[in-house]
Amino acid sequence: MELAHVRGSSKVSLIENTIGKHLAVIAARFPDTIAVQTDKATLTYRQLDEQSDALALSLSNLGLQPCERIAACLGNLAEYVVVIYACAKLGLILAPLNPAYTEMQMIAALNHISVACVVLSVELSLPYKAPRLAKDHFSTVISEKGRLKGMPSLRHVLMINNSTTKCDREDFPGALWYDDLLDSYQNRGRGQIFEHSPTLKPTDIINIQFTSGTTSAPKAACLTHINILNNALLVGRSMELTEIDVICCAPPLFHCFGIVLGLLAAMVHGCTLLIPSESFNSKAVLDAVVKYKATALYGVPTMFLAELDELPKRSEEQNAFSSLRTGLIGGSIIAPALRERLQKELHLSKLLNVYGMTESSPVACMTRLDDKEETHHYTVGSVLPHTEIKIVSRDSPQTVLKGERGELLISGYSLMKGYWEDDQKTADALIIESEPGAPRKQKTWLRTGDEATMRSDGTIEITGRIKDIIIRGGENIYPAEIENLLLLQRDLVSSVAVVGLPDDYYGEVVSAFVVAQDNITIPQGQDDLTFDLREKAAGHVPSNTPSRAQEKVLTSEDIRNWVRTRLSRNCSPKFVFWVSQMPLTTSGKIEKYKLREIGKPFSINTELERSRRMPK
């Protein structure tokens, strides 16, 4: 048997350039091609290059220097793209922040990386919610002089007016305004010309991504021009992107999915980046695909599910989405039945799986357009060029055989430089090994924390997060198997997550958190191992009897029976929690560590109560 260790091809040359200089190359080739399209703005490659030059020059005139950090708390705006490229041209290290951050989270992030400038929009857009007003952030986080309270490194706050109503600038004392900086450049007659600093190198850190981990608090991963520019290149080549493609990017630009696979992959190949809305909105996505005839659609499973749920509300012909030829799905593998629905209803016959981590910039392997259907259904494909993957034993650094389970490790150009000012976490994530037969030659490997197997053809199956695997009485149980099974009941179950909760006898037991479809009734008082944690929304009163509009009933015993009859009794959930929604990361992944925190008190109290009932 072969070892589970593969190296990607090195035939494709990597881009040895900075992101800003590479934009100038693409703008010279496709000056009048639309680079960015939103519902409010259109930018050609020439305009994007010119406007990012102007903003870079204005930021330089403010005294901002290469390697200083600039944080951006923005939704998906055309101005965000200009900010991204201006920072890259000037050598500022951009740190995208989630607009959903609380004031406490924002202060912690800004303090951690000692920012010199913060970019905010007047309204902070959130999925399916009313926009948050940035003035609340501003008054709490920023002093009247435009400085971060308690942090002297912050010298400037730059505001972008995306408000649909009149904006009162007095709400943001001391702030600079994006439009003013661009206007001042225009008013000077473009007398100053931005020149790229000769000291900038492709290996410089250009992006700090606060990871959206599902098992722990965020960390600040440091990525270089080489990292993210080439990941965009290689993913785009696998999709066979050309200048005629229109990429509809639903994921946020503050996440690697959006900024690397969306923005940079489009820019590297001269495509159009189609931004459907400032934050995810399934209707806006479908509207944009139809209006602009998108050829590619991106998302995570929860986004695609929302888009499918939106389809029955629309009146287009079935071929309205026939312009779509490909797309990317990240976060997790979807069930074959769901993939078939996407093929039939959205014409996504070549939806490609991507796998990786923020720390690998992000994609390490993916499926390809010519892969067999079975490969798309059950694997994350094969390794990308200039990337190396191996699977090692969970108990030792030894590489396992193909077909055996172990932890997946990644090596190559795409690995982060480390976590910002956190040597211990960097050392935990990055392993430095000597090359076999060449002890002086060292190679760095990234520990993914994912358990995987490698097939004989080199394709990878992800079997779950190592920390998510449930060990019940010494037996390994894989949550993904249970989740995929339950999601086949799509007419009843909207979302599900399976975690392990502590148990005195077995060590851990299977527990399922379930979001039912809106038209489903969940009876009350089912048993003492079932807990209804749904929000008691206005007008919603849990009932034992379905109304006329609610013909279907779903019980915890239904959930358990589906599992025990199709997998095994050991996989059947002991605890079932009905919830209104799942806690999600910025990239749409379920934060299972939060579910464990929610469920742990219930499991402990149940065990205590049962022990009290036992005869003495």
Coordinates of C-alpha atoms in Angstrom, one line a residue:
M1 CA 0.0 0.0 0.0
E2 CA 1.1 3.6 -0.7
L3 CA 1.6 6.3 1.9
A4 CA -1.0 9.0 2.1
H5 CA 1.4 11.7 0.8
V6 CA 1.0 13.7 -2.5
R7 CA 2.6 16.7 -4.2
G8 CA 0.9 18.9 -6.6
S9 CA 2.3 19.7 -10.0
S10 CA 4.9 22.5 -10.4
K11 CA 4.3 23.0 -14.1
V12 CA 2.3 26.2 -13.6
S13 CA 4.5 29.2 -12.7
L14 CA 3.7 31.2 -9.6
I15 CA 3.2 34.9 -9.8
E16 CA 6.3 36.7 -8.3
N17 CA 4.7 40.1 -7.9
T18 CA 2.8 42.2 -5.4
I19 CA -1.0 42.5 -5.6
G20 CA -0.9 46.2 -6.5
K21 CA 1.6 45.8 -9.3
H22 CA -0.3 42.8 -10.7
L23 CA -3.5 44.9 -10.9
A24 CA -1.7 47.3 -13.2
V25 CA -0.7 44.4 -15.5
I26 CA -4.3 43.2 -15.7
A27 CA -5.7 46.8 -16.1
A28 CA -3.4 47.3 -19.1
R29 CA -4.7 44.1 -20.7
F30 CA -8.4 44.7 -20.0
P31 CA -8.8 48.4 -19.3
D32 CA -12.5 48.7 -20.3
T33 CA -13.6 45.3 -18.9
I34 CA -15.9 45.6 -15.9
A35 CA -13.9 44.6 -12.9
V36 CA -16.5 45.2 -10.2
Q37 CA -20.3 45.3 -10.5
T38 CA -22.7 46.0 -7.7
D39 CA -26.3 47.2 -7.6
K40 CA -25.0 50.7 -7.1
A41 CA -21.6 51.0 -8.8
T42 CA -19.6 49.8 -11.8
L43 CA -15.8 49.9 -12.0
T44 CA -13.7 49.0 -15.0
Y45 CA -10.2 47.7 -14.5
R46 CA -8.9 51.1 -15.6
Q47 CA -11.1 52.9 -13.0
L48 CA -10.2 50.5 -10.3
D49 CA -6.5 51.0 -10.9
E50 CA -6.8 54.8 -11.0
Q51 CA -9.0 55.1 -7.9
S52 CA -6.9 52.7 -5.9
D53 CA -3.8 54.8 -7.0
A54 CA -5.6 57.9 -5.8
L55 CA -6.6 56.5 -2.4
A56 CA -3.1 55.0 -1.9
L57 CA -1.5 58.4 -2.6
S58 CA -4.0 60.2 -0.2
L59 CA -3.3 57.6 2.6
S60 CA 0.4 58.1 2.0
N61 CA 0.0 61.9 2.3
L62 CA -1.7 61.3 5.6
G63 CA 1.6 59.7 6.8
L64 CA 0.6 56.1 6.7
Q65 CA 3.6 53.9 6.0
P66 CA 4.2 50.4 4.6
C67 CA 3.7 47.6 7.2
E68 CA 1.3 49.7 9.4
R69 CA -2.0 48.0 10.0
I70 CA -5.3 49.3 8.6
A71 CA -8.6 47.7 9.8
A72 CA -11.7 47.7 7.6
C73 CA -15.1 47.0 9.0
L74 CA -17.2 47.0 5.9
G75 CA -19.8 45.0 4.0
N76 CA -19.3 44.0 0.3
L77 CA -19.0 47.4 -1.3
A78 CA -17.2 48.6 -4.5
E79 CA -15.3 51.0 -2.2
Y80 CA -14.0 48.1 -0.2
V81 CA -12.3 46.7 -3.3
V82 CA -10.7 50.1 -3.9
V83 CA -9.5 50.1 -0.2
I84 CA -8.1 46.6 -0.6
Y85 CA -6.0 47.5 -3.6
A86 CA -4.9 50.9 -2.2
C87 CA -3.6 49.1 0.9
A88 CA -1.8 46.6 -1.3
K89 CA -0.2 49.3 -3.4
L90 CA 1.0 51.3 -0.3
G91 CA 2.1 48.2 1.6
L92 CA -0.4 48.7 4.4
I93 CA -1.4 45.4 6.1
L94 CA -5.2 45.2 5.8
A95 CA -7.1 43.5 8.6
P96 CA -10.7 42.9 7.5
L97 CA -13.2 42.9 10.4
N98 CA -16.7 41.3 10.6
P99 CA -19.4 44.1 10.7
A100 CA -21.2 41.9 13.2
Y101 CA -18.4 42.4 15.8
T102 CA -19.5 43.9 19.0
E103 CA -17.7 47.0 20.4
M104 CA -15.7 44.7 22.7
Q105 CA -14.7 42.4 19.9
M106 CA -13.6 45.3 17.7
I107 CA -11.5 46.9 20.5
A108 CA -9.8 43.6 21.2
A109 CA -9.0 43.1 17.5
L110 CA -7.7 46.7 17.0
N111 CA -5.6 46.5 20.1
H112 CA -4.1 43.1 19.2
I113 CA -2.7 44.4 15.9
S114 CA -2.1 48.1 16.9
V115 CA -3.9 49.7 14.0
A116 CA -3.0 53.0 12.5
C117 CA -6.2 53.5 10.6
V118 CA -9.8 52.2 10.7
V119 CA -12.2 52.2 7.7
L120 CA -15.9 52.1 8.6
S121 CA -19.1 52.5 6.6
V122 CA -21.9 54.7 7.9
E123 CA -24.2 51.6 7.9
L124 CA -22.9 48.2 8.8
S125 CA -24.9 45.6 6.8
L126 CA -25.8 42.2 8.4
P127 CA -27.5 39.2 6.7
Y128 CA -31.3 39.4 7.0
K129 CA -31.1 42.2 9.6
A130 CA -31.5 45.9 9.7
P131 CA -28.2 47.7 9.2
R132 CA -26.3 48.7 12.3
L133 CA -25.3 52.3 12.6
A134 CA -21.6 52.8 12.7
K135 CA -22.0 55.9 14.9
D136 CA -22.8 53.6 17.8
H137 CA -19.4 51.8 17.2
F138 CA -17.8 55.2 16.7
S139 CA -19.0 56.8 19.9
T140 CA -18.1 53.7 22.0
V141 CA -14.7 52.8 20.4
I142 CA -13.4 56.1 19.0
S143 CA -12.7 59.3 21.0
E144 CA -13.8 62.7 19.8
K145 CA -10.4 63.3 18.3
G146 CA -10.7 60.3 16.1
R147 CA -8.4 58.1 18.3
L148 CA -9.1 54.7 19.6
K149 CA -9.8 55.0 23.3
G150 CA -6.8 53.9 25.2
M151 CA -4.7 53.2 22.1
P152 CA -2.4 55.8 20.7
S153 CA -1.4 53.9 17.5
L154 CA -4.7 54.9 15.8
R155 CA -4.2 58.1 13.9
H156 CA -7.1 58.2 11.4
V157 CA -10.6 57.0 10.9
L158 CA -11.9 56.9 7.3
M159 CA -15.6 56.8 6.7
I160 CA -17.5 55.5 3.7
N161 CA -21.0 56.9 3.2
N162 CA -23.2 53.9 2.2
S163 CA -26.3 55.3 3.9
T164 CA -29.6 55.3 2.0
T165 CA -30.6 58.4 4.0
K166 CA -28.9 61.7 4.7
C167 CA -25.7 61.2 6.7
D168 CA -24.8 63.7 9.4
R169 CA -21.0 64.0 9.5
E170 CA -21.2 65.6 12.9
D171 CA -21.9 62.1 14.2
F172 CA -18.3 61.2 13.4
P173 CA -16.1 63.9 14.8
G174 CA -12.5 63.9 13.6
A175 CA -13.2 61.4 10.8
L176 CA -11.9 61.6 7.3
W177 CA -14.2 60.8 4.4
Y178 CA -13.5 58.4 1.5
D179 CA -15.2 60.7 -1.2
D180 CA -13.2 63.7 0.1
L181 CA -9.9 61.9 -0.4
L182 CA -10.7 60.9 -3.9
D183 CA -12.1 64.3 -4.7
S184 CA -9.0 66.1 -3.4
Y185 CA -6.9 63.9 -5.8
Q186 CA -9.2 64.9 -8.7
N187 CA -9.1 68.6 -7.7
R188 CA -5.3 68.5 -7.7
G189 CA -5.5 67.6 -11.4
R190 CA -3.7 64.4 -10.7
G191 CA -0.5 66.3 -10.4
Q192 CA 0.9 63.7 -8.1
I193 CA 1.4 60.2 -9.5
F194 CA 1.4 57.3 -7.2
E195 CA 4.6 55.2 -7.4
H196 CA 4.9 51.8 -5.9
S197 CA 7.5 51.6 -3.2
P198 CA 10.6 49.8 -4.4
T199 CA 10.9 48.2 -0.9
L200 CA 7.7 46.2 -1.2
K201 CA 8.3 42.5 -1.7
P202 CA 5.9 39.7 -2.7
T203 CA 6.8 37.9 0.5
D204 CA 5.6 40.8 2.7
I205 CA 2.6 40.4 4.9
I206 CA -0.3 42.2 3.3
N207 CA -3.3 40.7 5.0
I208 CA -4.3 39.7 8.5
Q209 CA -7.3 37.4 8.7
F210 CA -9.0 36.9 12.0
T211 CA -9.8 33.2 11.6
S212 CA -13.4 32.0 11.9
G213 CA -12.6 28.9 13.7
T214 CA -15.4 26.4 14.7
T215 CA -13.6 25.2 17.8
S216 CA -12.0 28.2 19.4
A217 CA -11.7 32.0 19.5
P218 CA -10.3 33.8 16.4
K219 CA -6.6 34.1 15.8
A220 CA -4.8 36.7 13.5
A221 CA -3.3 34.8 10.6
C222 CA -0.6 36.7 8.6
L223 CA -0.8 36.2 4.8
T224 CA 1.5 37.5 2.1
H225 CA 1.1 38.7 -1.5
I226 CA 2.6 35.4 -2.7
N227 CA 0.1 33.5 -0.5
I228 CA -3.2 34.9 -1.6
L229 CA -2.3 36.1 -5.1
N230 CA -1.2 32.6 -6.2
N231 CA -4.0 30.8 -4.4
A232 CA -6.4 33.0 -6.5
L233 CA -4.4 32.1 -9.6
L234 CA -4.5 28.4 -9.1
V235 CA -8.1 28.1 -8.0
G236 CA -9.1 30.2 -11.0
R237 CA -7.1 28.0 -13.4
S238 CA -8.9 25.0 -12.0
M239 CA -12.2 26.7 -12.7
E240 CA -10.9 27.6 -16.2
L241 CA -11.8 31.3 -15.6
T242 CA -11.4 33.7 -18.5
E243 CA -12.1 37.4 -19.0
I244 CA -15.6 36.6 -20.1
D245 CA -16.6 35.1 -16.8
V246 CA -18.9 36.9 -14.3
I247 CA -18.4 35.6 -10.7
C248 CA -21.3 36.2 -8.4
C249 CA -19.6 36.3 -5.0
A250 CA -22.1 35.9 -2.0
P251 CA -19.4 35.3 0.7
P252 CA -18.1 38.4 2.5
L253 CA -15.0 40.2 1.4
F254 CA -13.8 40.2 5.0
H255 CA -13.3 36.5 4.7
C256 CA -10.7 34.6 2.7
F257 CA -13.5 33.0 0.6
G258 CA -14.6 36.4 -0.6
I259 CA -11.3 38.3 -0.8
V260 CA -9.1 35.5 -2.3
L261 CA -11.4 33.2 -4.2
G262 CA -13.9 35.9 -5.2
L263 CA -12.0 39.2 -5.6
L264 CA -8.5 38.2 -6.4
A265 CA -9.4 35.1 -8.5
A266 CA -11.6 37.4 -10.6
M267 CA -8.9 40.1 -10.9
V268 CA -6.1 37.7 -11.8
H269 CA -8.1 36.3 -14.7
G270 CA -9.6 39.6 -15.9
C271 CA -13.2 38.5 -14.9
T272 CA -16.0 40.6 -13.5
L273 CA -16.6 40.4 -9.8
L274 CA -20.4 40.6 -9.3
I275 CA -21.3 41.7 -5.7
P276 CA -25.0 41.0 -5.2
S277 CA -25.5 42.8 -1.9
E278 CA -23.5 44.3 1.1
S279 CA -24.3 41.2 3.2
F280 CA -25.8 37.9 2.2
N281 CA -29.3 38.0 0.9
S282 CA -30.6 35.0 -1.1
K283 CA -33.0 37.1 -3.2
A284 CA -30.3 39.6 -4.1
V285 CA -28.0 36.7 -5.2
L286 CA -30.6 35.2 -7.5
D287 CA -31.6 38.7 -8.9
A288 CA -27.9 39.4 -9.7
V289 CA -27.3 36.1 -11.4
V290 CA -30.3 36.7 -13.7
K291 CA -29.7 40.4 -14.4
Y292 CA -25.9 40.2 -15.1
K293 CA -25.9 36.6 -16.5
A294 CA -23.4 35.3 -14.0
T295 CA -21.3 32.3 -15.1
A296 CA -20.1 31.3 -11.6
L297 CA -21.7 31.3 -8.2
Y298 CA -19.9 31.0 -4.8
G299 CA -21.2 30.1 -1.4
V300 CA -21.2 27.8 1.6
P301 CA -23.9 25.2 2.1
T302 CA -26.2 27.4 4.2
M303 CA -26.1 30.0 1.4
F304 CA -27.0 27.5 -1.3
L305 CA -29.8 26.1 0.8
A306 CA -31.2 29.6 1.3
E307 CA -31.1 30.2 -2.4
L308 CA -33.0 27.0 -3.1
D309 CA -35.6 28.0 -0.5
E310 CA -35.9 31.3 -2.3
L311 CA -36.6 29.8 -5.8
P312 CA -40.3 28.9 -5.2
K313 CA -41.0 32.5 -4.6
R314 CA -39.8 33.5 -8.0
S315 CA -41.5 33.5 -11.4
E316 CA -38.6 33.1 -13.8
E317 CA -38.4 30.4 -16.5
Q318 CA -36.4 27.4 -15.4
N319 CA -33.6 28.4 -17.9
A320 CA -33.2 31.8 -16.2
F321 CA -30.1 30.6 -14.5
S322 CA -28.6 28.8 -17.5
S323 CA -25.7 31.3 -17.7
L324 CA -24.2 29.6 -14.7
R325 CA -21.5 27.1 -15.7
T326 CA -19.5 26.6 -12.5
G327 CA -19.1 27.7 -8.9
L328 CA -17.4 27.0 -5.6
I329 CA -18.7 25.6 -2.4
G330 CA -16.7 25.6 0.8
G331 CA -17.2 24.9 4.4
S332 CA -18.3 21.2 4.1
I333 CA -19.4 18.6 1.6
I334 CA -23.1 18.7 0.7
A335 CA -25.2 15.6 0.3
P336 CA -25.6 14.2 -3.2
A337 CA -29.3 14.9 -3.1
L338 CA -28.7 18.6 -2.5
R339 CA -26.0 18.7 -5.2
E340 CA -28.5 17.2 -7.6
R341 CA -31.1 19.9 -6.7
L342 CA -28.5 22.6 -7.4
Q343 CA -27.8 21.0 -10.8
K344 CA -31.4 20.8 -11.7
E345 CA -32.7 24.1 -10.3
L346 CA -29.7 26.4 -10.6
H347 CA -28.0 24.7 -13.6
L348 CA -24.9 24.3 -11.4
S349 CA -23.7 21.1 -13.1
K350 CA -20.0 21.9 -12.3
L351 CA -20.1 23.1 -8.7
L352 CA -16.6 22.5 -7.3
N353 CA -15.7 21.6 -3.7
V354 CA -12.9 23.6 -2.2
Y355 CA -11.0 22.7 1.0
G356 CA -8.5 24.6 3.1
M357 CA -8.1 27.0 5.9
T358 CA -7.5 30.7 6.4
E359 CA -3.9 29.7 7.4
S360 CA -3.4 28.1 3.9
S361 CA -4.6 31.2 2.1
P362 CA -7.1 29.3 1.9
V363 CA -7.5 26.4 -0.6
A364 CA -5.2 23.4 -0.5
C365 CA -7.3 21.0 -2.7
M366 CA -10.4 21.1 -4.8
T367 CA -12.4 19.1 -7.2
R368 CA -12.0 19.8 -11.0
L369 CA -14.4 20.3 -13.8
D370 CA -13.7 17.0 -15.4
D371 CA -13.9 14.9 -12.2
K372 CA -16.3 12.1 -11.9
E373 CA -19.7 12.8 -10.3
E374 CA -18.8 10.4 -7.4
T375 CA -15.6 12.5 -6.7
H376 CA -17.7 15.6 -6.4
H377 CA -20.2 13.9 -4.1
Y378 CA -17.8 12.5 -1.5
T379 CA -14.4 14.2 -1.7
V380 CA -12.8 17.6 -1.7
G381 CA -10.8 16.7 -4.8
S382 CA -7.0 16.6 -5.3
V383 CA -4.1 18.8 -4.2
L384 CA -3.5 22.1 -6.0
P385 CA -0.2 22.8 -7.8
H386 CA 2.8 23.8 -5.7
T387 CA 1.1 22.3 -2.6
E388 CA 1.8 19.1 -0.7
I389 CA -0.5 17.1 1.5
K390 CA 0.0 14.2 3.8
I391 CA -2.1 12.4 6.4
V392 CA -0.4 11.4 9.6
S393 CA -1.4 9.3 12.6
R394 CA -3.3 11.2 15.4
D395 CA -0.9 9.6 17.9
S396 CA 2.4 10.0 16.1
P397 CA 4.1 12.0 13.2
Q398 CA 4.1 8.9 11.0
T399 CA 2.4 9.1 7.6
V400 CA -0.5 6.6 7.4
L401 CA -1.4 4.5 4.4
K402 CA -3.9 5.5 1.8
G403 CA -7.4 4.6 3.0
E404 CA -6.5 5.1 6.7
R405 CA -7.7 8.0 8.8
G406 CA -5.4 10.6 10.3
E407 CA -4.8 14.3 10.6
L408 CA -4.3 16.2 7.3
L409 CA -1.2 18.3 7.0
I410 CA -0.5 21.0 4.3
S411 CA 2.8 22.4 3.0
G412 CA 3.7 24.8 0.2
Y413 CA 3.8 28.4 -0.9
S414 CA 0.4 29.2 0.7
L415 CA 1.2 28.7 4.3
M416 CA 0.7 31.8 6.5
K417 CA 3.8 33.4 8.1
G418 CA 2.3 32.8 11.5
Y419 CA -0.2 34.3 13.9
W420 CA 0.3 38.0 14.7
E421 CA 2.4 38.3 17.9
D422 CA 1.5 34.8 19.1
D423 CA 4.5 32.5 19.0
Q424 CA 2.9 29.8 21.0
K425 CA -0.2 29.4 18.8
T426 CA 2.1 29.6 15.7
A427 CA 4.3 26.8 17.0
D428 CA 1.2 24.7 17.8
A429 CA -0.1 25.2 14.2
L430 CA 3.2 25.0 12.1
I431 CA 5.5 22.0 12.3
I432 CA 9.0 22.3 11.0
E433 CA 10.5 19.0 9.8
S434 CA 13.8 18.0 8.2
E435 CA 13.6 16.5 4.7
P436 CA 14.3 12.7 4.6
G437 CA 17.9 12.3 3.5
A438 CA 18.6 16.0 3.7
P439 CA 18.6 17.0 7.4
R440 CA 19.7 20.6 6.7
K441 CA 16.7 21.1 4.4
Q442 CA 13.6 21.9 6.4
K443 CA 9.9 22.0 5.4
T444 CA 7.0 23.6 7.2
W445 CA 3.7 21.8 7.7
L446 CA 0.4 23.2 8.8
R447 CA -1.7 21.1 11.1
T448 CA -5.3 21.4 10.0
G449 CA -7.0 19.7 12.9
D450 CA -9.1 17.8 10.3
E451 CA -9.3 14.1 10.1
A452 CA -9.2 12.7 6.5
T453 CA -8.4 9.8 4.3
M454 CA -6.6 9.7 1.0
R455 CA -8.0 7.5 -1.8
S456 CA -5.9 5.5 -4.1
D457 CA -6.2 8.2 -6.8
G458 CA -5.0 10.9 -4.3
T459 CA -8.3 12.6 -3.7
I460 CA -9.2 13.5 -0.2
E461 CA -12.2 12.7 2.0
I462 CA -12.7 14.9 5.0
T463 CA -14.2 12.8 7.8
G464 CA -14.5 15.5 10.4
R465 CA -12.8 17.9 12.8
I466 CA -10.6 15.8 15.1
K467 CA -12.0 17.9 18.0
D468 CA -15.5 17.2 16.8
I469 CA -15.2 13.4 16.7
I470 CA -17.3 11.8 19.4
I471 CA -15.6 9.0 21.4
R472 CA -18.5 7.0 22.9
G473 CA -17.3 4.2 25.1
G474 CA -14.1 4.0 23.2
E475 CA -15.8 4.0 19.7
N476 CA -15.2 6.8 17.3
I477 CA -18.4 8.4 16.0
Y478 CA -18.3 10.8 13.1
P479 CA -20.8 13.7 13.3
A480 CA -20.8 14.4 9.6
E481 CA -22.3 11.0 8.8
I482 CA -25.2 11.7 11.1
E483 CA -25.7 15.3 9.9
N484 CA -25.7 14.2 6.2
L485 CA -28.3 11.6 7.0
L486 CA -30.6 13.9 8.8
L487 CA -30.3 16.6 6.1
L488 CA -31.7 14.2 3.6
Q489 CA -35.1 14.9 5.4
R490 CA -35.0 18.4 3.8
D491 CA -38.7 18.9 3.9
L492 CA -38.6 18.6 7.7
V493 CA -35.0 19.6 8.8
S494 CA -33.5 23.0 7.8
S495 CA -30.2 22.6 9.6
V496 CA -28.5 20.2 12.0
A497 CA -25.3 19.9 14.0
V498 CA -24.1 16.9 15.9
V499 CA -21.7 17.3 18.9
G500 CA -20.5 15.2 21.8
L501 CA -21.6 16.0 25.3
P502 CA -20.1 14.6 28.6
D503 CA -21.5 11.4 30.0
D504 CA -20.5 9.6 33.2
Y505 CA -20.8 6.1 31.7
Y506 CA -19.7 6.5 28.1
G507 CA -17.4 9.5 28.4
E508 CA -19.3 11.3 25.5
V509 CA -22.7 10.8 23.9
V510 CA -24.2 11.9 20.6
S511 CA -26.3 15.1 20.8
A512 CA -28.1 16.7 17.9
F513 CA -29.0 20.4 17.6
V514 CA -31.9 20.7 15.0
V515 CA -33.5 23.6 13.2
A516 CA -36.8 22.5 11.8
Q517 CA -38.4 23.9 8.7
D518 CA -40.8 26.8 9.3
N519 CA -44.0 24.8 8.6
I520 CA -43.1 22.0 11.1
T521 CA -44.7 21.6 14.5
I522 CA -42.5 20.4 17.4
P523 CA -44.6 18.8 20.1
Q524 CA -43.8 19.9 23.7
G525 CA -42.9 17.6 26.6
Q526 CA -41.5 14.7 24.5
D527 CA -39.1 13.2 27.0
D528 CA -36.5 14.3 29.6
L529 CA -33.6 14.1 27.0
T530 CA -35.3 16.6 24.6
F531 CA -35.0 20.3 25.1
D532 CA -36.8 23.1 23.2
L533 CA -34.4 26.1 23.1
R534 CA -36.2 27.9 20.3
E535 CA -36.8 31.6 20.8
K536 CA -40.3 32.4 21.8
A537 CA -40.8 34.9 19.0
A538 CA -43.8 37.1 18.8
G539 CA -46.8 35.1 17.8
H540 CA -45.0 31.8 18.2
V541 CA -46.3 29.5 20.8
P542 CA -45.0 25.9 20.7
S543 CA -48.0 23.6 20.3
N544 CA -48.8 19.9 20.7
T545 CA -51.3 20.1 17.9
P546 CA -50.4 21.2 14.3
S547 CA -52.5 24.0 12.8
R548 CA -54.1 23.6 9.4
A549 CA -51.1 25.4 7.9
Q550 CA -48.8 23.1 9.8
E551 CA -49.6 19.6 8.6
K552 CA -46.3 18.0 9.7
V553 CA -45.0 17.0 13.1
L554 CA -41.4 16.3 13.9
T555 CA -40.3 14.6 17.2
S556 CA -37.0 13.8 18.8
E557 CA -37.9 10.1 18.5
D558 CA -38.2 10.6 14.7
I559 CA -34.6 12.0 14.7
R560 CA -33.3 9.1 16.8
N561 CA -35.1 6.5 14.6
W562 CA -33.8 7.8 11.4
V563 CA -30.2 7.4 12.7
R564 CA -30.5 4.0 14.4
T565 CA -32.2 2.4 11.5
R566 CA -29.7 3.7 8.9
L567 CA -26.5 3.8 10.8
S568 CA -26.4 2.2 14.2
R569 CA -27.8 2.6 17.7
N570 CA -24.6 4.0 19.0
C571 CA -24.9 6.9 16.5
S572 CA -28.5 7.7 17.6
P573 CA -28.6 11.0 19.5
K574 CA -29.1 10.7 23.2
F575 CA -30.0 14.4 23.5
V576 CA -32.0 16.4 21.0
F577 CA -32.1 20.2 21.2
W578 CA -34.6 22.1 19.1
V579 CA -33.1 25.6 18.2
S580 CA -34.2 28.5 16.1
Q581 CA -30.9 29.0 14.4
M582 CA -27.3 27.9 14.6
P583 CA -24.4 30.0 15.8
L584 CA -22.3 30.6 12.6
T585 CA -18.8 31.9 11.8
T586 CA -18.3 34.7 9.4
S587 CA -17.9 32.1 6.6
G588 CA -21.2 30.4 7.4
K589 CA -19.8 27.4 9.3
I590 CA -21.5 26.2 12.5
E591 CA -19.6 27.0 15.7
K592 CA -19.9 23.7 17.4
Y593 CA -17.9 24.8 20.4
K594 CA -20.7 27.2 21.2
L595 CA -23.3 24.4 20.9
R596 CA -21.3 22.2 23.3
E597 CA -21.3 25.1 25.8
I598 CA -25.1 25.4 25.4
G599 CA -25.7 21.6 25.8
K600 CA -23.2 20.8 28.5
P601 CA -25.3 22.1 31.5
F602 CA -28.3 20.1 30.3
S603 CA -26.3 16.9 30.0
I604 CA -24.7 17.4 33.4
N605 CA -28.0 18.3 35.1
T606 CA -29.7 15.3 33.5
E607 CA -27.0 12.9 34.9
L608 CA -27.3 14.5 38.3
E609 CA -31.1 14.2 38.3
R610 CA -30.9 10.5 37.3
S611 CA -28.4 9.8 40.0
R612 CA -30.8 11.3 42.6
R613 CA -33.6 9.0 41.4
M614 CA -31.5 5.8 41.7
P615 CA -32.4 3.7 44.8
K616 CA -29.7 3.8 47.5

